[in-house]
XYZ file of C-alpha atoms in Angstrom:
483
model
C 108.735 108.486 95.544
C 110.474 106.587 98.361
C 108.243 107.866 101.183
C 107.032 104.923 103.339
C 103.534 106.420 103.346
C 103.395 105.957 99.560
C 104.775 102.408 99.528
C 101.364 100.835 98.944
C 100.601 103.069 95.952
C 101.104 101.833 92.341
C 104.407 102.930 90.843
C 102.798 105.203 88.246
C 100.824 106.955 91.002
C 103.990 107.599 93.013
C 105.702 109.089 89.970
C 102.654 111.204 89.150
C 102.485 112.466 92.752
C 106.202 113.313 92.817
C 106.029 115.329 89.584
C 102.848 117.069 90.712
C 104.550 118.148 93.940
C 107.509 119.585 92.005
C 105.048 121.648 89.972
C 103.106 122.811 93.041
C 106.360 123.789 94.803
C 107.493 125.809 91.776
C 110.529 123.627 91.089
C 109.046 122.936 87.661
C 107.806 126.285 86.384
C 105.048 126.996 83.831
C 106.030 126.027 80.305
C 109.007 123.928 81.418
C 109.382 120.778 79.309
C 109.236 117.394 80.987
C 111.579 114.561 79.993
C 110.385 112.340 77.177
C 108.563 109.333 78.549
C 111.168 106.922 77.132
C 114.076 108.877 78.634
C 112.426 109.208 82.070
C 111.538 105.506 82.064
C 115.178 104.621 81.418
C 116.366 107.048 84.103
C 114.000 105.648 86.750
C 114.355 102.013 85.696
C 110.659 101.548 84.984
C 108.609 100.738 81.909
C 107.563 103.433 79.463
C 103.911 102.462 80.081
C 104.357 103.420 83.747
C 105.571 106.896 82.764
C 102.796 107.272 80.192
C 100.216 106.420 82.871
C 101.704 109.062 85.203
C 101.813 111.718 82.451
C 98.267 110.854 81.390
C 96.943 111.460 84.909
C 98.867 114.734 85.229
C 97.378 115.866 81.921
C 93.871 114.875 83.023
C 94.282 116.918 86.230
C 95.488 119.968 84.282
C 99.073 120.022 85.568
C 100.725 119.417 82.205
C 100.008 119.996 78.515
C 100.833 117.314 75.948
C 101.613 118.483 72.439
C 101.826 116.004 69.597
C 105.318 116.052 68.125
C 106.643 118.432 70.804
C 106.381 116.575 74.119
C 104.955 117.360 77.545
C 105.132 120.749 79.296
C 104.110 122.181 82.657
C 100.773 123.932 82.163
C 100.521 127.719 82.382
C 98.910 127.899 85.846
C 98.999 131.407 87.280
C 98.416 130.146 90.822
C 101.733 128.284 90.750
C 103.760 130.899 88.891
C 106.932 131.753 90.873
C 106.955 135.371 91.989
C 103.169 135.580 92.164
C 102.663 133.001 94.878
C 104.870 131.703 97.658
C 105.361 127.963 97.676
C 103.328 126.188 100.356
C 106.597 124.566 101.393
C 108.296 127.910 101.931
C 109.412 127.682 105.591
C 108.653 131.357 106.231
C 105.080 130.953 104.982
C 104.578 127.626 106.701
C 105.593 129.003 110.109
C 103.292 132.000 110.000
C 100.350 131.694 112.412
C 97.016 131.188 110.640
C 94.618 134.095 110.443
C 91.666 132.853 112.468
C 88.408 134.466 113.419
C 88.126 135.801 116.974
C 86.076 132.746 117.865
C 88.601 130.447 116.176
C 91.488 132.131 117.983
C 89.663 131.707 121.298
C 89.108 128.010 120.624
C 92.704 127.433 119.577
C 94.154 129.566 122.346
C 92.098 127.736 124.962
C 93.786 124.478 124.050
C 90.575 122.502 123.654
C 89.683 119.551 125.862
C 91.868 116.526 125.325
C 91.880 113.233 127.153
C 94.578 110.576 127.194
C 93.853 107.739 124.779
C 95.340 105.313 127.295
C 94.843 106.780 130.771
C 97.297 106.014 133.526
C 97.051 106.637 137.280
C 95.863 109.091 138.448
C 94.120 110.665 135.439
C 90.781 111.947 136.801
C 87.277 111.403 135.505
C 87.942 108.013 133.899
C 85.614 105.075 134.704
C 86.528 101.410 134.936
C 86.140 99.942 131.446
C 88.057 96.658 131.616
C 85.238 94.934 133.475
C 82.402 96.435 131.438
C 79.901 93.679 130.379
C 80.923 93.677 126.726
C 79.356 90.282 126.003
C 75.973 91.606 127.132
C 76.439 94.812 125.125
C 77.339 92.819 121.998
C 74.293 90.594 122.459
C 72.060 93.661 122.619
C 73.751 95.041 119.505
C 72.968 91.821 117.643
C 69.343 92.071 118.736
C 69.196 95.624 117.400
C 70.719 94.626 114.062
C 68.209 91.802 113.729
C 65.111 93.746 114.758
C 65.853 97.308 113.607
C 68.020 96.333 110.663
C 69.045 98.862 108.036
C 67.345 101.698 109.883
C 70.444 101.892 112.097
C 72.521 102.645 108.977
C 70.527 105.731 108.010
C 70.438 109.269 109.320
C 68.977 109.469 112.798
C 66.497 111.792 114.440
C 68.456 114.942 115.439
C 66.713 114.925 118.815
C 67.572 111.259 119.425
C 65.606 108.038 119.043
C 62.402 107.925 121.080
C 63.195 104.763 123.106
C 66.441 106.247 124.416
C 64.838 109.600 125.210
C 62.128 107.779 127.187
C 64.730 105.719 129.045
C 66.742 108.823 129.917
C 63.659 110.700 131.122
C 62.599 107.750 133.288
C 66.102 107.475 134.743
C 66.615 111.135 135.661
C 63.097 111.356 137.107
C 63.578 108.312 139.311
C 67.223 108.682 140.304
C 67.843 112.430 140.137
C 64.430 113.863 141.013
C 64.155 115.613 137.653
C 61.014 116.832 135.887
C 61.589 115.306 132.455
C 59.577 113.839 129.608
C 60.911 112.164 126.501
C 60.002 115.151 124.334
C 62.240 117.397 126.465
C 65.368 115.236 126.053
C 67.965 116.057 123.395
C 70.478 113.245 122.811
C 73.972 114.558 122.018
C 77.470 113.167 121.637
C 78.908 114.636 124.845
C 78.415 117.048 127.705
C 81.013 119.264 126.011
C 78.694 119.583 123.018
C 75.885 120.483 125.398
C 78.011 123.248 126.943
C 78.837 124.647 123.519
C 75.174 124.621 122.475
C 74.129 126.406 125.661
C 76.842 129.034 125.284
C 76.021 129.819 121.674
C 72.232 129.534 121.754
C 71.437 131.312 125.011
C 73.975 134.146 125.077
C 75.608 136.589 122.689
C 79.339 137.396 122.548
C 80.091 139.816 125.358
C 77.244 138.595 127.582
C 78.130 137.622 131.121
C 77.834 134.179 132.657
C 78.400 133.383 136.315
C 80.672 130.343 136.752
C 82.112 128.563 139.751
C 85.658 129.337 140.871
C 87.373 126.891 140.694
C 85.546 125.382 137.733
C 85.686 122.528 135.247
C 88.158 123.612 132.557
C 85.975 122.324 129.689
C 83.137 124.646 130.699
C 85.349 127.719 130.935
C 86.884 126.990 127.537
C 83.478 126.492 125.923
C 82.268 129.827 127.285
C 85.498 131.617 126.338
C 85.261 130.232 122.800
C 81.721 131.600 122.520
C 82.993 135.061 123.449
C 81.218 135.210 126.799
C 82.422 137.164 129.808
C 83.022 134.627 132.567
C 82.231 136.118 135.977
C 83.918 133.970 138.594
C 82.006 133.260 141.796
C 83.806 131.612 144.736
C 82.918 128.176 146.079
C 82.902 127.171 149.740
C 81.916 124.043 151.633
C 78.269 124.532 150.617
C 78.956 125.063 146.933
C 78.614 128.250 144.904
C 78.370 131.396 147.037
C 75.186 133.104 145.841
C 75.545 136.518 147.527
C 77.654 138.069 144.701
C 74.998 136.999 142.197
C 72.108 138.368 144.222
C 74.006 141.618 144.830
C 74.398 142.242 141.070
C 71.672 140.099 139.529
C 71.790 141.667 136.055
C 75.526 141.256 135.466
C 74.945 137.920 133.738
C 72.243 136.116 131.788
C 73.135 132.627 132.987
C 74.926 130.672 135.692
C 76.886 127.441 135.271
C 76.746 124.938 138.147
C 77.955 121.491 139.142
C 75.651 121.429 142.178
C 75.534 117.744 143.060
C 79.311 117.311 143.150
C 81.206 120.519 142.478
C 84.237 120.129 140.257
C 86.895 120.009 141.631
C 86.100 120.635 145.327
C 83.381 117.979 145.665
C 81.061 120.359 147.540
C 77.278 119.929 147.319
C 75.238 123.070 146.697
C 73.072 123.791 149.734
C 69.288 123.695 149.277
C 68.735 127.348 150.211
C 71.304 128.396 147.606
C 69.612 126.251 144.964
C 66.280 127.881 145.709
C 67.865 131.358 145.656
C 69.339 130.723 142.197
C 66.038 129.368 140.887
C 64.288 132.529 142.084
C 67.028 134.729 140.583
C 66.724 133.018 137.193
C 62.925 133.314 137.167
C 62.905 136.957 138.235
C 65.541 138.102 135.728
C 64.735 135.668 132.868
C 68.182 134.137 133.205
C 69.264 130.520 132.671
C 70.717 127.881 134.970
C 73.061 125.435 133.214
C 73.329 122.398 135.481
C 76.096 119.872 134.750
C 75.344 116.622 136.598
C 78.444 114.888 135.307
C 78.990 112.031 137.803
C 76.122 112.040 140.295
C 75.569 108.278 139.795
C 78.545 107.632 142.059
C 77.733 108.854 145.538
C 79.260 106.963 148.459
C 77.833 108.661 151.555
C 74.040 108.501 151.584
C 71.749 109.336 148.672
C 72.705 112.214 146.367
C 70.612 115.373 146.531
C 67.964 115.984 143.880
C 69.012 117.984 140.848
C 68.263 121.698 140.534
C 66.167 121.070 137.414
C 63.677 119.064 139.454
C 63.241 121.929 141.908
C 62.713 124.585 139.224
C 58.994 125.218 138.530
C 59.805 128.067 136.117
C 61.597 126.032 133.396
C 64.764 128.119 133.495
C 67.160 125.172 134.058
C 68.992 123.151 131.418
C 70.181 119.808 132.774
C 73.301 118.187 131.252
C 74.019 114.476 131.665
C 76.502 112.056 130.140
C 77.197 108.329 129.907
C 80.943 108.914 129.562
C 81.514 108.474 133.292
C 78.742 105.993 134.108
C 79.483 103.578 131.203
C 82.478 104.226 128.951
C 83.966 107.244 127.108
C 83.906 105.612 123.683
C 80.113 105.479 123.733
C 79.954 109.214 122.900
C 76.442 109.834 124.196
C 75.370 112.721 126.402
C 72.091 114.559 126.716
C 70.272 117.734 127.644
C 66.944 117.918 129.456
C 65.523 121.189 128.179
C 62.770 123.631 129.020
C 59.974 123.010 126.475
C 60.541 126.319 124.684
C 64.189 125.423 123.949
C 63.705 121.957 122.453
C 63.073 123.206 118.911
C 65.893 125.777 118.768
C 68.446 123.460 120.345
C 67.557 120.550 118.081
C 67.894 122.703 114.963
C 71.222 124.059 116.232
C 72.697 120.588 116.729
C 71.870 119.726 113.094
C 74.457 122.358 112.160
C 77.089 120.643 114.295
C 77.002 116.880 113.799
C 73.472 116.172 112.603
C 72.634 113.355 114.978
C 74.109 110.794 117.350
C 74.945 107.348 115.914
C 71.677 105.342 115.827
C 73.245 101.942 116.579
C 74.765 103.170 119.825
C 71.486 104.832 120.797
C 69.400 101.709 120.172
C 71.842 99.522 122.086
C 71.968 101.919 125.027
C 68.168 102.102 125.079
C 67.997 98.287 125.335
C 70.706 98.349 128.023
C 68.669 100.810 130.105
C 65.266 99.238 129.464
C 66.545 95.837 130.561
C 67.736 97.176 133.913
C 71.379 96.605 133.021
C 72.357 100.259 133.372
C 71.116 100.458 136.948
C 72.784 97.161 137.823
C 76.091 98.291 136.315
C 76.023 101.607 138.165
C 75.268 99.867 141.479
C 78.118 97.430 140.915
C 80.589 100.162 139.985
C 79.489 102.283 142.934
C 80.694 99.564 145.280
C 83.941 99.046 143.362
C 84.713 102.763 143.286
C 83.926 103.221 146.983
C 86.452 100.493 147.838
C 89.079 102.070 145.569
C 88.507 105.476 147.144
C 88.958 104.001 150.631
C 92.178 102.324 149.507
C 93.527 105.486 147.883
C 92.819 107.527 151.006
C 94.604 105.055 153.263
C 97.612 104.818 150.939
C 97.897 108.588 150.620
C 97.795 109.016 154.391
C 100.416 106.285 154.811
C 102.880 107.196 152.060
C 102.225 110.856 151.203
C 101.455 112.352 154.610
C 104.552 114.568 154.433
C 103.424 116.108 151.171
C 99.640 116.279 150.851
C 96.385 116.406 152.764
C 93.631 114.300 151.144
C 90.105 115.646 150.967
C 87.876 112.626 150.723
C 84.826 113.302 148.519
C 81.314 112.035 149.125
C 81.184 110.850 145.525
C 82.742 111.088 142.100
C 85.713 109.520 140.372
C 88.581 111.551 141.842
C 89.942 112.818 145.153
C 91.540 116.223 145.621
C 94.727 116.641 147.634
C 96.183 119.865 149.025
C 99.956 120.190 148.907
C 101.235 120.772 152.435
C 104.956 120.053 152.222
C 105.979 123.312 150.592
C 106.474 121.712 147.176
C 105.551 123.823 144.124
C 102.504 122.405 142.373
C 103.917 122.549 138.863
C 107.179 120.907 139.894
C 105.304 118.149 141.743
C 103.104 117.416 138.727
C 106.119 117.330 136.403
C 108.000 115.001 138.744
C 104.963 112.713 138.843
C 104.741 112.713 135.039
C 108.382 111.621 134.784
C 107.469 108.709 137.053
C 104.575 107.740 134.752
C 101.818 109.289 136.854
C 99.198 111.812 135.673
C 97.930 114.470 138.069
C 95.602 117.404 137.329
C 96.700 120.539 139.154
C 94.161 122.484 141.198
C 95.539 126.004 140.863
C 94.893 126.197 137.095
C 91.207 125.523 137.726
C 90.940 128.880 139.510
C 90.239 132.077 137.599
C 93.589 133.686 138.346
C 95.561 130.448 138.125
C 96.819 131.013 141.650
C 94.420 128.959 143.681
C 95.300 126.529 146.405
C 98.204 124.283 145.393
C 97.312 120.653 144.990
C 96.073 118.091 142.524
C 93.293 115.648 141.675
C 93.837 111.905 141.883
C 91.473 109.789 139.809
C 90.898 106.329 141.236
C 87.930 104.716 139.468
C 89.744 103.240 136.465
C 92.630 101.661 138.341
C 92.899 98.349 140.170
C 94.016 98.197 143.826
C 97.419 96.949 142.692
C 97.790 99.820 140.194
C 96.725 102.359 142.824
C 99.219 101.105 145.404
C 102.063 100.923 142.903
C 101.336 104.444 141.643
C 101.138 105.923 145.155
C 104.523 104.413 146.014
C 106.027 105.797 142.786
C 104.548 109.202 143.552
C 105.950 109.136 147.068
C 109.410 108.350 145.692
C 109.141 111.131 143.081
C 108.076 113.739 145.641
C 110.684 112.608 148.152
C 113.378 113.167 145.536
C 112.297 116.811 145.239
C 113.114 117.560 148.852
C 116.405 119.291 149.491
C 118.981 116.987 151.015
């Protein structure tokens, strides 16, 4: 009754809940008499009406029987009879692992994909949000409420509202060289949802999928959870090495790529390799799953066109997201699909979350139609390029004894190879104690024993925060050196 979480509840409800829990735990067994309402009221220092209200609710819920002239008794409920059922509060029962399905065990065992609610340097993949034009966004939201009205409060189209799908198709055609139309766009809540849909709709448990090595951890976990066999293909300076795929073309029914900016190496997939994979997919009726997660931010020349735009056979599924280009809380991603997959994929997403929030979709559509999205991306591209230059110079100045930076042509993070003989795990733990987040590189490899190093995100952090964090990191790593 004294739990802080119950402090806001009426007194009779707290008493009712306390007695109910005693019954559920077996402390009050079936048939056991409860104190008379007058006696319990005196004992607890409350009014008799309060006890009567608690007993009345317990009786209505079936936990107790009330007999005129005899009093109140715990109901004869077999499910709570001691000896037939262990109490839910039994420590032995509570500590037993749950019996999950194979798919559920794979999801749980993989650890999911979790992001920090409040990122700190150098958490990767986080955009700058503090300078986002919120006033403009709020103005567009007000316009939507005024013009679209109550329609934004209802269920939305599972495929996404038409204005946003048109805006997305126009954007990827113009900026990414895609071959998209509004009717081929499926609006989702995230790229992670897109990966899960692809894994479950295109392949069966046990089927093979070629994936990059190293690879984005969220993709591997989505494919593992779907029961797929991940076949790891090495990455070099020109992206995914295609020879192993062409040597055994039937080992897998799909390939997962981050061709524009490979995660985490930053390599760009060479044109001849793109064309080879397109031909492989067409010849063997396989699928190409292309994740174009941060191609908006390219700092050295214009980014290469996406694979989907080069594929005349409609075997490529193109994944995009606004998490990196705008802000994570927006929760909007998308798939550009081959025409024959639009229907199946749209039906499948109705079994997951139904639809993406209409208000956010309408506001984003206005934001894109008004040219604000392009302007924001151009502005952030300049900001991020400056922050990358600063991070590189600071790393070379303060961390030269420990790491070798590998400056990317784009993206929101820079990879660094450990060169000072420090163990990767120990370095990351030392950084964490200093208030710095680093993502290790070795765990992104199939065997977990890849090149030692870490990723340093820079986009979300001001120049002052970057310099302060680099100095803290230098101090933390210096302290690890033997004296």
